[in-house]
Amino acid sequence: MQRYFLKNDQFVDKTVRITESDAHHIQRVMRMSEGERIICCNENGQAALCEIEMISTDEIQGSIIEWLSEEKEMPVTVTIVSGLPKGDKLELIIQKGTELGATRFIPFIADRSIVKWDEKKGKKKLERWNKIAKEAAEQSHRTIVPAVDSPMTLKQLVAASDCTHKIVAYEEVAKQGESSNLHHVLSNLQPGDSLLVVIGPEGGLTEQEVAFLEEHQFIKCGFGPRILRAETAPLYVLSAISYQTELMG
Amino acid sequence: MQRYFLKNDQFVDKTVRITESDAHHIQRVMRMSEGERIICCNENGQAALCEIEMISTDEIQGSIIEWLSEEKEMPVTVTIVSGLPKGDKLELIIQKGTELGATRFIPFIADRSIVKWDEKKGKKKLERWNKIAKEAAEQSHRTIVPAVDSPMTLKQLVAASDCTHKIVAYEEVAKQGESSNLHHVLSNLQPGDSLLVVIGPEGGLTEQEVAFLEEHQFIKCGFGPRILRAETAPLYVLSAISYQTELMG
């Protein structure tokens, strides 16, 4: 069933009020009529089964049939911090990472990032990234839409972060055979914990960046013995987190 | 270091003989000179550190410095069987799946596959898929190149398969809360075992297909509570297999 992510003030008593692009999507893309059903999620991650009651040019009203008790979200929140990569690789990370359960994406300007961040063009990019997250959240039946932040530096990231667990993917330790830290961290996660994962851009993190993160209590982890591309490593760790916290119970 | 996958007969005593596209790559793309080093893998998955000794128009000779003892391959072999998807989604599955350690890819013509397989055009596609696997194997430092087979039907697949473990990703069981079968299967894998994973196309597998696979001892598994796209599910399961067999030891 099609799902829409609404603001809390679009829910009033037993009705929902859908406007703008979501209303357009229901009318023009899905061509739905009165009596058909959709799922509407509020900003708290709660999902309601709704029936469309009234369709007008720029607004759709629905009645809430029932609030659903869906468990679609991982028991921990995961923030993926990716070195700003070339081309549209971040789009792949956001789309697939949303399907795989990430809570938040933060691009960072890495020593080896080739791309420069242009504040002006950046605004449009950020809108596009957030749109990709929203569409992937709908498609994968998430009950929240992951946020995508403006790029920041590692220093800003470390200052802003209050996650309970922090790891950095580092292929140099993997090459030296490090193969137990990721499992050690993941197997100690408790429901409600928050995990911050830093992954380098193409070309990897510099030694200085890794040393800086270590000073701030990040744990260096190998993600297996093969070299993963910058856009594959986030998918690996999200899958491992889901496997550990959702399928090994 | 750049790596090349050669045939066994290109290794003679302490030398390697590199021709055709690999020779072109070394000369024209990498612009390497005599004295530089590369890694050459034979068909048995053994890797040798080699030094380039002689570059001529259509052949490169190298000397083997030493055979490396690399553990880049998973302790189990994994065959990913994907319902033939639209567009270039199989390319993503092959590229990322190779980085994540898959041994073999078999597309299958599913009840809900929208794409028809055209034997004539297909030959070119198959060449392209195998090229993607080779390049991803080089990039991710694999010591074998995964094979990509011609599409087959589920019946042909079942007749041809002699894997020790067989699973099918089925979102209908995930929706009903199935969340233990994947871990049960993966945690029982022994080194040398072989795992066959069937994943549907966009739109999923039909009940008939799932029933047929169940008759042939496939175990239905949920891959977590979110709906994964056809191209994301293979990456999820490969990451989980690596995490279980390579990082939880």
XYZ file of C-alpha atoms in Angstrom:
498
model
C 0.000 0.000 0.000
C 1.249 3.475 -0.872
C 2.606 5.414 2.076
C 2.992 9.136 2.692
C 5.074 10.977 5.285
C 3.119 13.890 6.746
C 3.762 16.585 9.322
C 2.155 16.084 12.718
C -0.190 19.049 12.149
C -1.678 17.303 9.126
C -3.262 14.837 11.547
C -6.325 16.341 13.268
C -8.502 14.078 15.396
C -9.512 11.196 13.153
C -8.616 12.843 9.832
C -5.551 13.568 7.713
C -5.127 16.513 5.341
C -2.828 15.931 2.376
C -1.575 18.804 0.231
C 1.112 19.779 -2.323
C 3.281 17.063 -3.865
C 1.678 14.228 -1.898
C -1.812 15.341 -3.032
C -0.500 15.573 -6.580
C 0.991 12.083 -6.287
C -2.307 10.566 -5.056
C -4.389 12.260 -7.754
C -2.137 12.378 -10.794
C 0.412 9.610 -10.346
C -1.547 6.955 -8.466
C -4.920 8.136 -9.892
C -6.670 7.096 -6.686
C -10.314 7.786 -5.954
C -12.418 8.267 -2.842
C -12.719 5.073 -0.806
C -9.189 3.861 -1.594
C -6.702 3.300 1.197
C -3.215 4.602 1.955
C -0.806 4.597 4.888
C 0.098 7.937 6.468
C 3.096 8.241 8.815
C 3.533 11.096 11.288
C 6.843 12.625 12.380
C 7.052 10.271 15.359
C 7.277 7.214 13.132
C 3.679 6.086 13.754
C 1.727 4.750 10.801
C -2.042 5.047 10.271
C -4.203 3.176 7.786
C -6.359 5.847 6.126
C -9.275 5.929 3.691
C -9.531 8.748 1.157
C -12.768 10.675 1.784
C -12.526 13.801 -0.329
C -10.425 14.809 -3.316
C -10.338 18.445 -4.420
C -7.934 20.312 -6.716
C -5.240 20.976 -4.145
C -6.200 19.003 -1.076
C -7.103 15.476 -0.109
C -8.833 14.499 3.103
C -8.743 11.044 4.589
C -10.141 9.361 7.668
C -7.946 7.337 9.978
C -9.186 3.727 10.068
C -6.621 2.548 12.598
C -3.132 3.204 13.902
C -0.828 0.330 12.921
C 1.723 -1.248 15.200
C 4.510 -1.742 12.707
C 8.063 -2.631 13.668
C 9.929 -1.436 10.601
C 12.719 0.468 12.297
C 15.931 -0.987 13.706
C 16.168 -1.016 17.517
C 19.178 1.321 17.265
C 19.631 4.535 15.281
C 22.441 4.568 12.726
C 24.064 7.682 11.279
C 26.113 7.108 8.129
C 28.884 9.675 7.704
C 30.292 9.401 4.171
C 33.282 11.186 2.735
C 31.787 13.354 -0.010
C 32.178 11.135 -3.105
C 32.282 11.895 -6.809
C 29.268 11.913 -9.111
C 26.007 10.420 -7.935
C 27.444 7.841 -5.548
C 25.916 9.537 -2.520
C 22.517 9.077 -4.169
C 23.081 5.318 -4.206
C 24.215 5.393 -0.568
C 21.089 7.331 0.436
C 18.641 5.226 -1.571
C 20.014 1.823 -0.573
C 20.988 2.980 2.925
C 17.391 4.089 3.535
C 16.079 0.691 2.443
C 18.609 -0.906 4.793
C 17.447 1.123 7.797
C 19.781 4.130 8.260
C 18.433 6.984 10.404
C 20.555 9.853 9.145
C 23.162 10.636 6.496
C 25.915 13.220 6.888
C 28.366 13.807 4.023
C 31.735 15.102 5.193
C 34.455 16.981 3.409
C 37.340 14.523 3.612
C 41.025 15.202 3.000
C 40.744 13.055 -0.127
C 37.308 14.283 -1.306
C 37.780 15.356 -4.901
C 34.452 17.156 -5.055
C 34.287 20.682 -3.688
C 31.109 21.730 -1.907
C 29.439 24.737 -3.455
C 26.902 26.254 -1.014
C 24.769 27.613 -3.845
C 24.542 24.479 -5.988
C 24.637 22.487 -2.766
C 21.191 23.605 -1.697
C 19.653 21.965 -4.744
C 21.695 18.810 -4.201
C 20.569 18.618 -0.586
C 16.933 18.893 -1.651
C 17.476 16.100 -4.148
C 19.174 13.875 -1.540
C 16.289 14.402 0.890
C 13.797 13.591 -1.858
C 15.626 10.336 -2.596
C 15.494 9.443 1.113
C 11.751 10.165 1.238
C 10.983 8.057 -1.830
C 13.151 5.163 -0.626
C 11.475 5.359 2.801
C 8.057 5.094 1.170
C 9.141 2.253 -1.070
C 10.772 0.218 1.711
C 7.874 0.759 4.160
C 9.889 2.744 6.691
C 7.940 4.674 9.317
C 10.479 7.518 9.416
C 12.284 9.399 6.666
C 16.053 9.544 7.270
C 17.456 13.079 7.338
C 20.268 14.105 5.003
C 22.416 16.923 6.411
C 24.614 19.510 4.719
C 28.232 18.417 4.484
C 30.397 19.208 7.484
C 34.023 18.776 8.485
C 35.149 15.962 10.771
C 35.719 18.526 13.538
C 32.161 19.825 13.252
C 30.898 16.247 13.196
C 32.767 15.266 16.342
C 31.569 18.425 18.120
C 27.935 17.831 17.121
C 27.718 14.098 17.744
C 26.262 12.599 20.885
C 25.979 8.984 19.699
C 26.537 6.206 22.232
C 28.792 4.205 19.869
C 31.243 5.448 17.239
C 33.133 3.446 14.637
C 35.268 4.199 11.616
C 35.691 1.820 8.678
C 39.397 1.594 7.965
C 40.722 -0.771 5.336
C 44.317 -0.528 6.569
C 43.355 -2.378 9.775
C 41.376 -4.876 7.697
C 44.516 -5.531 5.635
C 46.366 -6.281 8.862
C 43.692 -8.842 9.714
C 41.453 -6.841 12.082
C 38.229 -8.824 12.029
C 36.607 -8.689 15.457
C 35.914 -5.029 16.316
C 32.728 -4.650 14.277
C 31.145 -7.711 15.845
C 32.312 -6.602 19.275
C 30.585 -3.224 18.881
C 27.408 -4.503 17.225
C 26.863 -7.366 19.650
C 26.982 -4.896 22.554
C 24.330 -2.554 21.118
C 21.230 -2.158 23.292
C 17.796 -0.994 22.074
C 17.806 2.789 22.006
C 21.568 3.059 21.415
C 22.895 5.232 18.618
C 25.743 4.314 16.304
C 27.825 6.723 14.242
C 29.701 5.146 11.310
C 32.388 7.110 9.459
C 33.358 5.852 5.988
C 35.973 7.486 3.762
C 35.562 8.778 0.209
C 37.176 7.065 -2.808
C 40.844 6.830 -1.931
C 40.026 6.283 1.725
C 40.660 8.228 4.896
C 44.072 9.739 5.622
C 46.091 8.610 8.646
C 45.503 12.035 10.189
C 41.738 11.680 9.889
C 41.802 8.231 11.466
C 44.092 9.447 14.292
C 41.717 12.376 14.931
C 38.721 10.031 15.139
C 40.599 7.667 17.439
C 41.329 10.564 19.795
C 37.568 11.020 19.946
C 36.836 7.406 20.923
C 35.983 6.060 17.477
C 36.804 2.351 17.125
C 38.620 1.309 13.931
C 36.845 -1.609 12.237
C 37.594 -3.842 9.275
C 34.559 -4.701 7.136
C 35.952 -8.042 5.927
C 39.019 -8.879 3.827
C 37.850 -7.495 0.481
C 38.248 -3.857 -0.546
C 34.801 -2.259 -0.632
C 34.094 0.856 -2.659
C 33.097 4.017 -0.797
C 29.447 3.453 -1.701
C 29.430 -0.272 -0.811
C 30.837 -0.029 2.738
C 27.734 1.758 4.135
C 25.508 -0.985 2.705
C 27.726 -3.657 4.272
C 27.594 -2.156 7.751
C 23.847 -1.443 7.643
C 23.144 -5.035 6.574
C 25.390 -6.335 9.363
C 23.599 -4.126 11.926
C 20.194 -5.370 10.767
C 21.383 -8.988 10.824
C 22.850 -8.570 14.315
C 19.971 -6.622 15.897
C 16.921 -7.881 13.998
C 17.639 -11.462 12.919
C 19.909 -12.908 15.609
C 17.544 -12.283 18.569
C 48.435 -2.726 -6.416
C 46.806 -3.472 -9.765
C 45.753 -7.088 -10.188
C 45.146 -9.218 -13.261
C 43.345 -12.536 -13.641
C 45.259 -14.853 -15.959
C 44.801 -18.371 -17.293
C 46.924 -21.060 -15.689
C 48.937 -21.538 -18.905
C 50.096 -17.919 -18.730
C 52.201 -18.947 -15.732
C 55.364 -20.799 -16.807
C 57.985 -21.579 -14.169
C 58.874 -18.246 -12.593
C 57.389 -16.024 -15.300
C 54.001 -14.712 -16.395
C 52.997 -13.817 -19.935
C 50.345 -11.117 -20.302
C 48.560 -10.472 -23.607
C 45.466 -8.860 -25.155
C 43.302 -6.566 -23.026
C 45.401 -7.015 -19.878
C 48.594 -6.087 -21.776
C 46.771 -3.097 -23.242
C 45.609 -2.085 -19.749
C 49.124 -2.243 -18.308
C 50.674 -0.269 -21.189
C 48.006 2.194 -22.227
C 45.765 2.668 -19.188
C 48.177 2.249 -16.289
C 51.197 3.407 -18.364
C 53.469 1.123 -16.372
C 57.117 0.547 -17.142
C 59.618 -2.249 -16.640
C 60.440 -2.735 -12.970
C 56.939 -1.901 -11.724
C 54.935 -4.483 -9.795
C 51.508 -6.058 -10.227
C 49.579 -8.959 -8.761
C 48.650 -11.850 -11.055
C 46.021 -14.409 -10.015
C 45.724 -17.848 -11.552
C 42.521 -19.824 -12.091
C 42.927 -21.567 -8.732
C 42.615 -18.291 -6.814
C 46.336 -18.071 -6.012
C 47.939 -14.630 -6.220
C 51.555 -13.896 -7.185
C 53.462 -10.649 -6.743
C 55.150 -10.020 -10.108
C 57.633 -7.539 -11.527
C 57.302 -6.362 -15.118
C 60.453 -7.381 -17.034
C 59.687 -6.769 -20.690
C 57.061 -4.700 -22.504
C 56.542 -5.202 -26.232
C 53.693 -4.138 -28.525
C 51.372 -7.020 -27.763
C 52.930 -8.890 -24.892
C 54.222 -8.233 -21.419
C 56.483 -10.553 -19.496
C 56.872 -10.507 -15.759
C 58.827 -12.468 -13.182
C 57.143 -13.946 -10.133
C 58.670 -12.421 -6.988
C 56.607 -14.498 -4.581
C 53.315 -16.322 -4.201
C 51.113 -14.504 -1.693
C 49.036 -16.168 0.964
C 45.961 -13.992 0.812
C 42.647 -14.820 2.457
C 40.283 -12.704 0.400
C 37.597 -15.288 -0.265
C 34.744 -16.237 2.038
C 35.023 -19.694 3.625
C 31.817 -20.697 1.825
C 30.819 -20.273 -1.801
C 27.686 -18.225 -2.488
C 25.611 -18.352 -5.671
C 23.213 -15.436 -6.133
C 20.198 -16.364 -8.257
C 18.346 -13.186 -9.244
C 15.037 -12.887 -11.025
C 15.954 -11.170 -14.309
C 15.346 -7.473 -13.499
C 14.676 -4.426 -15.658
C 17.331 -2.081 -16.982
C 20.840 -2.255 -15.621
C 19.962 -3.481 -12.137
C 21.737 -6.782 -12.661
C 24.910 -4.809 -13.363
C 24.672 -3.259 -9.903
C 24.041 -6.683 -8.351
C 27.091 -8.126 -10.127
C 29.427 -5.228 -9.358
C 28.499 -4.830 -5.689
C 27.927 -8.561 -5.190
C 31.450 -9.258 -6.435
C 32.909 -6.751 -3.975
C 30.860 -8.421 -1.257
C 32.246 -11.882 -2.030
C 29.753 -13.758 -4.248
C 31.122 -16.770 -6.146
C 28.585 -17.000 -8.958
C 25.587 -15.162 -10.389
C 22.704 -16.837 -12.182
C 19.853 -14.708 -13.548
C 16.564 -16.603 -13.788
C 13.476 -16.009 -15.843
C 10.884 -15.416 -13.144
C 7.090 -15.465 -13.501
C 7.123 -11.717 -12.862
C 10.246 -10.881 -14.907
C 9.194 -8.094 -17.261
C 12.298 -8.413 -19.425
C 12.348 -11.105 -22.080
C 15.633 -12.875 -22.736
C 16.804 -12.589 -26.320
C 19.513 -15.176 -27.044
C 21.119 -12.984 -29.706
C 21.320 -9.731 -27.761
C 21.838 -11.818 -24.657
C 25.290 -12.958 -25.701
C 26.536 -9.392 -25.647
C 24.866 -8.760 -22.289
C 26.486 -11.845 -20.825
C 29.911 -10.680 -21.995
C 29.277 -7.302 -20.411
C 28.160 -8.900 -17.114
C 31.287 -11.055 -16.983
C 33.452 -8.008 -17.702
C 31.814 -6.147 -14.798
C 32.538 -9.122 -12.521
C 36.185 -9.200 -13.627
C 36.709 -5.482 -13.062
C 34.992 -5.555 -9.668
C 37.088 -8.598 -8.680
C 40.267 -6.701 -9.550
C 39.137 -3.580 -7.739
C 38.090 -5.401 -4.569
C 41.214 -7.603 -4.460
C 39.412 -10.883 -4.960
C 41.536 -13.878 -5.916
C 38.801 -15.383 -8.098
C 36.471 -13.850 -10.674
C 32.821 -14.789 -10.056
C 31.120 -16.432 -13.026
C 27.933 -14.999 -14.512
C 25.768 -17.636 -16.199
C 23.145 -17.391 -18.934
C 19.642 -17.023 -17.553
C 17.836 -20.265 -16.768
C 14.444 -21.306 -15.484
C 13.887 -22.301 -11.865
C 13.469 -25.917 -13.021
C 16.844 -25.883 -14.766
C 18.376 -24.243 -11.722
C 17.057 -26.861 -9.329
C 18.208 -29.658 -11.625
C 21.709 -28.199 -11.971
C 22.327 -27.203 -8.379
C 24.332 -29.292 -5.950
C 24.758 -26.695 -3.199
C 24.790 -27.880 0.415
C 22.426 -25.108 1.582
C 19.537 -23.461 -0.263
C 17.492 -20.438 0.753
C 14.904 -18.194 -0.861
C 14.295 -14.576 0.173
C 10.566 -14.155 0.586
C 9.097 -10.922 1.852
C 5.711 -12.460 2.600
C 7.257 -14.508 5.438
C 9.152 -11.408 6.600
C 5.826 -9.542 6.795
C 4.511 -12.324 9.016
C 7.481 -11.798 11.318
C 9.849 -14.575 10.157
C 13.194 -13.411 11.479
C 15.244 -16.430 12.521
C 15.726 -18.665 9.473
C 18.569 -16.704 7.870
C 20.608 -16.695 11.057
C 19.828 -20.372 11.591
C 21.168 -21.283 8.147
C 24.201 -18.976 8.202
C 25.328 -19.926 11.697
C 25.385 -23.580 10.641
C 27.598 -23.052 7.591
C 30.919 -24.893 7.681
C 34.029 -23.964 5.682
C 33.675 -25.458 2.217
C 29.880 -25.379 2.257
C 27.989 -23.883 -0.669
C 24.942 -21.659 -0.370
C 22.392 -20.970 -3.095
C 20.277 -17.824 -2.589
C 17.201 -17.194 -4.755
C 15.886 -13.622 -4.878
C 12.852 -12.513 -6.900
C 12.648 -9.799 -9.552
C 10.815 -6.482 -8.997
C 7.317 -7.510 -7.932
C 8.682 -10.512 -6.093
C 8.308 -14.257 -6.489
C 4.921 -15.847 -7.095
C 3.431 -18.296 -4.578
C 3.939 -21.052 -7.153
C 7.639 -20.305 -7.450
C 8.083 -20.313 -3.692
C 6.117 -23.562 -3.341
C 8.281 -25.156 -6.045
C 11.485 -24.112 -4.258
C 10.144 -25.370 -0.918
C 9.493 -28.772 -2.515
C 13.183 -28.763 -3.375
C 14.371 -28.088 0.192
C 14.834 -24.337 -0.089
C 14.305 -22.547 3.234
C 12.175 -19.386 3.143
C 13.945 -16.480 4.863
C 12.999 -12.944 5.794
C 15.777 -10.375 5.305
C 14.530 -8.007 8.034
C 11.290 -6.003 8.360
C 11.881 -3.454 5.600
C 11.026 -4.066 1.944
C 14.274 -4.366 -0.013
C 14.422 -3.763 -3.740
C 15.375 -6.678 -5.979
C 18.911 -5.303 -6.328
C 19.364 -4.573 -2.611
C 18.438 -8.000 -1.217
C 21.540 -9.761 -2.693
C 23.789 -7.124 -1.083
C 22.036 -7.617 2.263
C 22.514 -11.367 2.292
C 26.138 -11.247 1.093
C 27.001 -8.724 3.828
C 25.283 -10.897 6.426
C 27.196 -13.987 5.219
C 30.513 -12.116 5.409
C 29.663 -10.763 8.864
C 28.656 -14.233 10.099
C 31.525 -16.223 8.563
C 34.400 -13.710 8.529
C 33.859 -11.304 11.438
C 32.112 -13.359 14.132
C 34.747 -16.072 14.437
